PDB file of C-alpha atoms in Angstrom:
ATOM      1  CA  MET A   7     114.352  77.862  97.499  1.00  0.00           C
ATOM      2  CA  LYS A   8     110.976  76.229  98.119  1.00  0.00           C
ATOM      3  CA  PRO A   9     108.905  75.350  95.034  1.00  0.00           C
ATOM      4  CA  GLU A  10     105.944  77.261  96.492  1.00  0.00           C
ATOM      5  CA  TYR A  11     108.044  80.427  96.371  1.00  0.00           C
ATOM      6  CA  ARG A  12     109.942  79.704  93.156  1.00  0.00           C
ATOM      7  CA  ASP A  13     107.179  78.493  90.847  1.00  0.00           C
ATOM      8  CA  CYS A  14     104.872  81.512  91.144  1.00  0.00           C
ATOM      9  CA  PHE A  15     107.616  83.784  89.755  1.00  0.00           C
ATOM     10  CA  LEU A  16     108.410  81.711  86.680  1.00  0.00           C
ATOM     11  CA  PRO A  17     105.571  83.120  84.524  1.00  0.00           C
ATOM     12  CA  PHE A  18     106.782  86.683  85.175  1.00  0.00           C
ATOM     13  CA  LEU A  19     110.455  86.298  84.269  1.00  0.00           C
ATOM     14  CA  HIS A  20     111.662  88.083  81.150  1.00  0.00           C
ATOM     15  CA  PRO A  21     113.391  86.029  78.441  1.00  0.00           C
ATOM     16  CA  GLY A  22     116.810  85.047  79.749  1.00  0.00           C
ATOM     17  CA  GLU A  23     116.125  86.401  83.250  1.00  0.00           C
ATOM     18  CA  ARG A  24     117.413  84.164  86.047  1.00  0.00           C
ATOM     19  CA  LEU A  25     115.663  83.733  89.401  1.00  0.00           C
ATOM     20  CA  VAL A  26     118.215  83.999  92.224  1.00  0.00           C
ATOM     21  CA  ILE A  27     116.093  83.670  95.362  1.00  0.00           C
ATOM     22  CA  ALA A  28     112.401  83.872  96.300  1.00  0.00           C
ATOM     23  CA  CYS A  29     110.613  83.837  99.628  1.00  0.00           C
ATOM     24  CA  ASP A  30     107.508  85.015 101.457  1.00  0.00           C
ATOM     25  CA  TYR A  31     106.774  88.713 101.820  1.00  0.00           C
ATOM     26  CA  TRP A  32     105.923  90.281 105.165  1.00  0.00           C
ATOM     27  CA  GLY A  33     104.225  93.650 104.918  1.00  0.00           C
ATOM     28  CA  ASN A  34     105.281  96.182 107.546  1.00  0.00           C
ATOM     29  CA  SER A  35     102.096  97.934 108.651  1.00  0.00           C
ATOM     30  CA  ALA A  36     104.132 101.002 109.651  1.00  0.00           C
ATOM     31  CA  LEU A  37     104.639 101.846 105.970  1.00  0.00           C
ATOM     32  CA  PRO A  38     102.820 105.095 105.191  1.00  0.00           C
ATOM     33  CA  ALA A  39      99.492 105.049 103.392  1.00  0.00           C
ATOM     34  CA  VAL A  40      99.669 106.167  99.781  1.00  0.00           C
ATOM     35  CA  PRO A  41      97.799 109.495  99.312  1.00  0.00           C
ATOM     36  CA  ALA A  42      94.424 109.228  97.638  1.00  0.00           C
ATOM     37  CA  GLU A  43      95.512 111.346  94.667  1.00  0.00           C
ATOM     38  CA  LEU A  44      98.207 108.765  93.804  1.00  0.00           C
ATOM     39  CA  ARG A  45      95.912 105.758  94.064  1.00  0.00           C
ATOM     40  CA  THR A  46      94.511 104.150  90.941  1.00  0.00           C
ATOM     41  CA  PRO A  47      90.772 103.366  91.171  1.00  0.00           C
ATOM     42  CA  ARG A  48      90.203  99.658  90.708  1.00  0.00           C
ATOM     43  CA  THR A  49      87.069  97.934  89.452  1.00  0.00           C
ATOM     44  CA  PRO A  50      86.217  94.845  91.538  1.00  0.00           C
ATOM     45  CA  ALA A  51      86.618  91.587  89.634  1.00  0.00           C
ATOM     46  CA  PRO A  52      83.317  89.994  88.557  1.00  0.00           C
ATOM     47  CA  PRO A  53      82.236  87.064  90.737  1.00  0.00           C
ATOM     48  CA  SER A  54      83.085  83.586  89.501  1.00  0.00           C
ATOM     49  CA  GLN A  55      80.412  81.079  88.469  1.00  0.00           C
ATOM     50  CA  LEU A  56      80.927  79.230  91.749  1.00  0.00           C
ATOM     51  CA  GLU A  57      80.442  82.440  93.745  1.00  0.00           C
ATOM     52  CA  GLU A  58      77.269  83.185  91.777  1.00  0.00           C
ATOM     53  CA  ARG A  59      75.879  79.710  92.523  1.00  0.00           C
ATOM     54  CA  VAL A  60      76.743  80.002  96.233  1.00  0.00           C
ATOM     55  CA  ARG A  61      75.138  83.442  96.442  1.00  0.00           C
ATOM     56  CA  GLY A  62      72.046  82.115  94.719  1.00  0.00           C
ATOM     57  CA  VAL A  63      71.693  79.250  97.174  1.00  0.00           C
ATOM     58  CA  LEU A  64      72.341  81.509 100.165  1.00  0.00           C
ATOM     59  CA  GLY A  65      69.946  84.132  98.815  1.00  0.00           C
ATOM     60  CA  SER A  66      67.162  81.566  98.485  1.00  0.00           C
ATOM     61  CA  ALA A  67      67.802  80.246 101.984  1.00  0.00           C
ATOM     62  CA  LEU A  68      67.918  83.706 103.545  1.00  0.00           C
ATOM     63  CA  GLY A  69      64.810  84.724 101.645  1.00  0.00           C
ATOM     64  CA  ALA A  70      62.919  81.751 103.031  1.00  0.00           C
ATOM     65  CA  VAL A  71      63.920  82.776 106.545  1.00  0.00           C
ATOM     66  CA  ALA A  72      63.265  86.482 106.031  1.00  0.00           C
ATOM     67  CA  ARG A  73      59.729  86.148 104.678  1.00  0.00           C
ATOM     68  CA  PRO A  74      58.180  84.943 107.968  1.00  0.00           C
ATOM     69  CA  VAL A  75      60.041  87.670 109.838  1.00  0.00           C
ATOM     70  CA  GLU A  76      58.747  90.319 107.451  1.00  0.00           C
ATOM     71  CA  ALA A  77      55.261  88.995 107.915  1.00  0.00           C
ATOM     72  CA  VAL A  78      55.573  89.604 111.656  1.00  0.00           C
ATOM     73  CA  THR A  79      57.380  92.941 111.644  1.00  0.00           C
ATOM     74  CA  GLY A  80      55.874  94.384 108.482  1.00  0.00           C
ATOM     75  CA  SER A  81      57.689  96.947 106.381  1.00  0.00           C
ATOM     76  CA  ARG A  82      57.172  99.894 108.764  1.00  0.00           C
ATOM     77  CA  LEU A  83      60.245  99.077 110.870  1.00  0.00           C
ATOM     78  CA  VAL A  84      62.438  98.485 107.838  1.00  0.00           C
ATOM     79  CA  ASN A  85      61.305 101.692 106.139  1.00  0.00           C
ATOM     80  CA  ASN A  86      61.382 103.745 109.324  1.00  0.00           C
ATOM     81  CA  PRO A  87      63.792 106.706 108.809  1.00  0.00           C
ATOM     82  CA  PHE A  88      65.237 106.211 112.291  1.00  0.00           C
ATOM     83  CA  THR A  89      66.047 102.576 111.438  1.00  0.00           C
ATOM     84  CA  ARG A  90      67.750 103.591 108.193  1.00  0.00           C
ATOM     85  CA  ALA A  91      69.686 106.347 109.971  1.00  0.00           C
ATOM     86  CA  ALA A  92      70.838 103.897 112.637  1.00  0.00           C
ATOM     87  CA  GLY A  93      72.064 101.552 109.922  1.00  0.00           C
ATOM     88  CA  ARG A  94      74.064 104.310 108.250  1.00  0.00           C
ATOM     89  CA  VAL A  95      75.608 105.335 111.567  1.00  0.00           C
ATOM     90  CA  GLY A  96      76.519 101.712 112.245  1.00  0.00           C
ATOM     91  CA  ASP A  97      78.271 101.476 108.870  1.00  0.00           C
ATOM     92  CA  ARG A  98      80.252 104.638 109.558  1.00  0.00           C
ATOM     93  CA  ILE A  99      81.246 103.410 113.014  1.00  0.00           C
ATOM     94  CA  GLU A 100      82.451 100.121 111.541  1.00  0.00           C
ATOM     95  CA  ARG A 101      84.558 101.892 108.905  1.00  0.00           C
ATOM     96  CA  THR A 102      85.978 104.273 111.516  1.00  0.00           C
ATOM     97  CA  THR A 103      86.849 101.370 113.814  1.00  0.00           C
ATOM     98  CA  ASP A 104      88.706  99.589 111.002  1.00  0.00           C
ATOM     99  CA  ALA A 105      90.671 102.754 110.231  1.00  0.00           C
ATOM    100  CA  LEU A 106      91.581 103.232 113.904  1.00  0.00           C
ATOM    101  CA  ASP A 107      92.691  99.597 114.184  1.00  0.00           C
ATOM    102  CA  HIS A 108      94.959 100.043 111.166  1.00  0.00           C
ATOM    103  CA  ALA A 109      96.373 103.292 112.591  1.00  0.00           C
ATOM    104  CA  ALA A 110      97.063 101.562 115.906  1.00  0.00           C
ATOM    105  CA  ASP A 111      98.860  98.688 114.158  1.00  0.00           C
ATOM    106  CA  ARG A 112     100.958 101.192 112.213  1.00  0.00           C
ATOM    107  CA  ALA A 113     101.866 103.081 115.405  1.00  0.00           C
ATOM    108  CA  VAL A 114     102.926  99.871 117.182  1.00  0.00           C
ATOM    109  CA  GLU A 115     105.056  98.755 114.236  1.00  0.00           C
ATOM    110  CA  LYS A 116     106.746 102.157 114.072  1.00  0.00           C
ATOM    111  CA  VAL A 117     107.633 102.010 117.762  1.00  0.00           C
ATOM    112  CA  LEU A 118     109.099  98.525 117.304  1.00  0.00           C
ATOM    113  CA  TRP A 119     110.920  99.117 114.027  1.00  0.00           C
ATOM    114  CA  GLY A 120     111.540 102.856 113.802  1.00  0.00           C
ATOM    115  CA  ASN A 121     111.406 104.572 110.399  1.00  0.00           C
ATOM    116  CA  VAL A 122     110.386 102.311 107.530  1.00  0.00           C
ATOM    117  CA  MET A 123     110.753 104.600 104.501  1.00  0.00           C
ATOM    118  CA  ASP A 124     112.604 107.724 103.465  1.00  0.00           C
ATOM    119  CA  GLY A 125     112.029 109.769 100.318  1.00  0.00           C
ATOM    120  CA  GLY A 126     109.051 111.525  98.772  1.00  0.00           C
ATOM    121  CA  TRP A 127     106.279 109.839  96.862  1.00  0.00           C
ATOM    122  CA  HIS A 128     108.046 110.519  93.575  1.00  0.00           C
ATOM    123  CA  SER A 129     111.322 109.006  94.765  1.00  0.00           C
ATOM    124  CA  MET A 130     112.255 105.449  93.785  1.00  0.00           C
ATOM    125  CA  ALA A 131     111.137 104.123  97.168  1.00  0.00           C
ATOM    126  CA  GLY A 132     107.920 106.133  97.016  1.00  0.00           C
ATOM    127  CA  ARG A 133     107.054 104.930  93.516  1.00  0.00           C
ATOM    128  CA  PHE A 134     107.793 101.351  94.580  1.00  0.00           C
ATOM    129  CA  LEU A 135     105.203 101.603  97.369  1.00  0.00           C
ATOM    130  CA  VAL A 136     102.722 103.444  95.132  1.00  0.00           C
ATOM    131  CA  ASN A 137     102.963 100.701  92.498  1.00  0.00           C
ATOM    132  CA  LEU A 138     102.601  97.989  95.126  1.00  0.00           C
ATOM    133  CA  THR A 139      99.517  99.655  96.585  1.00  0.00           C
ATOM    134  CA  ASN A 140      97.903 100.306  93.203  1.00  0.00           C
ATOM    135  CA  ALA A 141      98.409  96.694  92.171  1.00  0.00           C
ATOM    136  CA  GLY A 142      95.729  95.724  94.681  1.00  0.00           C
ATOM    137  CA  GLY A 143      95.562  92.252  96.151  1.00  0.00           C
ATOM    138  CA  THR A 144      97.803  91.106  98.979  1.00  0.00           C
ATOM    139  CA  PRO A 145     101.619  91.160  98.689  1.00  0.00           C
ATOM    140  CA  ARG A 146     102.745  87.587  99.356  1.00  0.00           C
ATOM    141  CA  ARG A 147     106.010  86.800  97.565  1.00  0.00           C
ATOM    142  CA  GLN A 148     109.271  88.592  96.853  1.00  0.00           C
ATOM    143  CA  ALA A 149     112.224  87.603  94.733  1.00  0.00           C
ATOM    144  CA  LEU A 150     115.598  88.728  93.529  1.00  0.00           C
ATOM    145  CA  THR A 151     116.570  87.943  89.952  1.00  0.00           C
ATOM    146  CA  ASP A 152     119.735  88.807  88.092  1.00  0.00           C
ATOM    147  CA  ARG A 153     117.852  91.879  86.816  1.00  0.00           C
ATOM    148  CA  ARG A 154     115.159  92.943  89.296  1.00  0.00           C
ATOM    149  CA  LEU A 155     113.724  92.964  92.790  1.00  0.00           C
ATOM    150  CA  ILE A 156     110.097  91.817  92.449  1.00  0.00           C
ATOM    151  CA  VAL A 157     107.111  91.661  94.805  1.00  0.00           C
ATOM    152  CA  LEU A 158     104.082  89.627  93.729  1.00  0.00           C
ATOM    153  CA  VAL A 159     100.562  90.364  94.899  1.00  0.00           C
ATOM    154  CA  ASP A 160      97.874  87.723  95.204  1.00  0.00           C
ATOM    155  CA  HIS A 161      94.390  88.459  93.860  1.00  0.00           C
ATOM    156  CA  GLY A 162      93.125  85.001  94.783  1.00  0.00           C
ATOM    157  CA  THR A 163      90.100  84.790  97.078  1.00  0.00           C
ATOM    158  CA  SER A 164      90.623  81.336  98.564  1.00  0.00           C
ATOM    159  CA  ARG A 165      91.650  81.381 102.213  1.00  0.00           C
ATOM    160  CA  ARG A 166      93.312  78.008 101.759  1.00  0.00           C
ATOM    161  CA  GLY A 167      95.752  79.396  99.220  1.00  0.00           C
ATOM    162  CA  LEU A 168      94.202  77.657  96.224  1.00  0.00           C
ATOM    163  CA  ASN A 169      93.639  79.279  92.831  1.00  0.00           C
ATOM    164  CA  GLN A 170      96.042  82.068  93.664  1.00  0.00           C
ATOM    165  CA  GLY A 171      95.988  84.905  91.174  1.00  0.00           C
ATOM    166  CA  PHE A 172      99.504  86.306  91.304  1.00  0.00           C
ATOM    167  CA  GLU A 173     100.683  89.334  89.388  1.00  0.00           C
ATOM    168  CA  VAL A 174     103.654  91.676  89.671  1.00  0.00           C
ATOM    169  CA  GLY A 175     102.876  94.334  92.254  1.00  0.00           C
ATOM    170  CA  ALA A 176     106.159  96.247  92.151  1.00  0.00           C
ATOM    171  CA  ALA A 177     109.565  95.731  90.618  1.00  0.00           C
ATOM    172  CA  ALA A 178     112.842  97.621  90.822  1.00  0.00           C
ATOM    173  CA  PRO A 179     115.710  97.147  88.346  1.00  0.00           C
ATOM    174  CA  ARG A 180     118.884  96.098  90.118  1.00  0.00           C
ATOM    175  CA  PRO A 181     120.848  99.116  88.767  1.00  0.00           C
ATOM    176  CA  ASN A 182     118.406 101.321  90.728  1.00  0.00           C
ATOM    177  CA  ILE A 183     119.291  99.568  94.004  1.00  0.00           C
ATOM    178  CA  ALA A 184     122.322 100.805  95.948  1.00  0.00           C
ATOM    179  CA  ARG A 185     122.256  98.196  98.698  1.00  0.00           C
ATOM    180  CA  ILE A 186     120.076  95.796 100.686  1.00  0.00           C
ATOM    181  CA  ASP A 187     120.813  95.747 104.419  1.00  0.00           C
ATOM    182  CA  PRO A 188     119.399  93.591 107.227  1.00  0.00           C
ATOM    183  CA  HIS A 189     117.674  95.475 110.013  1.00  0.00           C
ATOM    184  CA  PRO A 190     119.175  94.836 113.466  1.00  0.00           C
ATOM    185  CA  LYS A 191     115.818  94.468 115.208  1.00  0.00           C
ATOM    186  CA  ALA A 192     113.784  91.267 115.040  1.00  0.00           C
ATOM    187  CA  LEU A 193     110.460  90.327 116.579  1.00  0.00           C
ATOM    188  CA  THR A 194     109.309  86.717 117.069  1.00  0.00           C
ATOM    189  CA  GLY A 195     111.677  85.521 114.389  1.00  0.00           C
ATOM    190  CA  ARG A 196     110.552  87.917 111.680  1.00  0.00           C
ATOM    191  CA  GLY A 197     113.164  89.519 109.476  1.00  0.00           C
ATOM    192  CA  ARG A 198     113.249  93.005 108.010  1.00  0.00           C
ATOM    193  CA  PHE A 199     115.640  94.332 105.410  1.00  0.00           C
ATOM    194  CA  ASP A 200     115.970  97.834 104.009  1.00  0.00           C
ATOM    195  CA  VAL A 201     116.281  98.439 100.276  1.00  0.00           C
ATOM    196  CA  ALA A 202     118.232 101.620  99.542  1.00  0.00           C
ATOM    197  CA  PHE A 203     117.945 103.153  96.073  1.00  0.00           C
ATOM    198  CA  VAL A 204     120.525 105.133  94.142  1.00  0.00           C
ATOM    199  CA  ASP A 205     118.534 108.366  94.582  1.00  0.00           C
ATOM    200  CA  GLY A 206     119.005 108.152  98.365  1.00  0.00           C
ATOM    201  CA  SER A 207     115.492 106.932  99.184  1.00  0.00           C
ATOM    202  CA  TRP A 208     114.843 103.607 100.886  1.00  0.00           C
ATOM    203  CA  ILE A 209     112.012 101.326 101.976  1.00  0.00           C
ATOM    204  CA  ALA A 210     111.659  98.511 104.508  1.00  0.00           C
ATOM    205  CA  LEU A 211     110.672  95.085 103.214  1.00  0.00           C
ATOM    206  CA  GLY A 212     110.778  91.796 105.046  1.00  0.00           C
ATOM    207  CA  SER A 213     109.887  88.177 105.569  1.00  0.00           C
ATOM    208  CA  ALA A 214     107.906  86.476 108.298  1.00  0.00           C
ATOM    209  CA  VAL A 215     110.912  84.173 108.777  1.00  0.00           C
ATOM    210  CA  ARG A 216     114.232  85.716 109.747  1.00  0.00           C
ATOM    211  CA  ARG A 217     116.365  83.104 107.996  1.00  0.00           C
ATOM    212  CA  HIS A 218     114.554  83.904 104.734  1.00  0.00           C
ATOM    213  CA  MET A 219     115.547  87.546 105.154  1.00  0.00           C
ATOM    214  CA  GLU A 220     119.142  86.606 105.887  1.00  0.00           C
ATOM    215  CA  ALA A 221     119.325  84.409 102.791  1.00  0.00           C
ATOM    216  CA  PHE A 222     117.826  87.205 100.664  1.00  0.00           C
ATOM    217  CA  VAL A 223     120.364  89.763 101.879  1.00  0.00           C
ATOM    218  CA  ALA A 224     123.223  87.276 101.502  1.00  0.00           C
ATOM    219  CA  ALA A 225     122.268  86.617  97.874  1.00  0.00           C
ATOM    220  CA  TRP A 226     122.404  90.362  97.174  1.00  0.00           C
ATOM    221  CA  ASN A 227     125.749  90.785  98.913  1.00  0.00           C
ATOM    222  CA  ARG A 228     127.234  87.900  96.913  1.00  0.00           C
ATOM    223  CA  GLY A 229     126.221  89.727  93.763  1.00  0.00           C
ATOM    224  CA  GLU A 230     124.105  86.843  92.507  1.00  0.00           C
TER     225      GLU A 230
END
């Protein structure tokens, strides 16, 4: 178990809880989107002092560049209703394009992997995905303890992985889990496993590295 996987879980263990195995988390984009009525609205985190300073510097620099341009173009073009309408249309097109890209990724993943969840939104699998979605951030780590299956989400903003802000995104008590099975398909070394719950529902989780998935499943099957 690599320290980079192990250490981020230590603050979230309950007293006496033992970490069995931890690894990276690979999110299957074929998982269904949680309905809007089950999503928890989230307030964006306030910017840090460093972000405020950077924005201030950038704002001053952009302002210095924009002033000569405004002097040439005047405010008529900016305030023109056709210009504002074109901007709004451009924003809508961008949002629509992002949604279509996500739908296309989900369709490709479903063709490659087949079904990735079974059970309604109020099943154990459904609630697991709802909790993970409502946690916000990016799911990055998963672990098996002697008590729970845990997925951590990262609220950090650094692209270099620094100052990561981990928190528990979703957790399932081991008594709620019936089995954890490896999925027979693999793509470019990635590994998927299916977590089946005692209510008959199940959900696909996975790792970007197949051997991590195999070790995870093996730890479950050994009863660790």
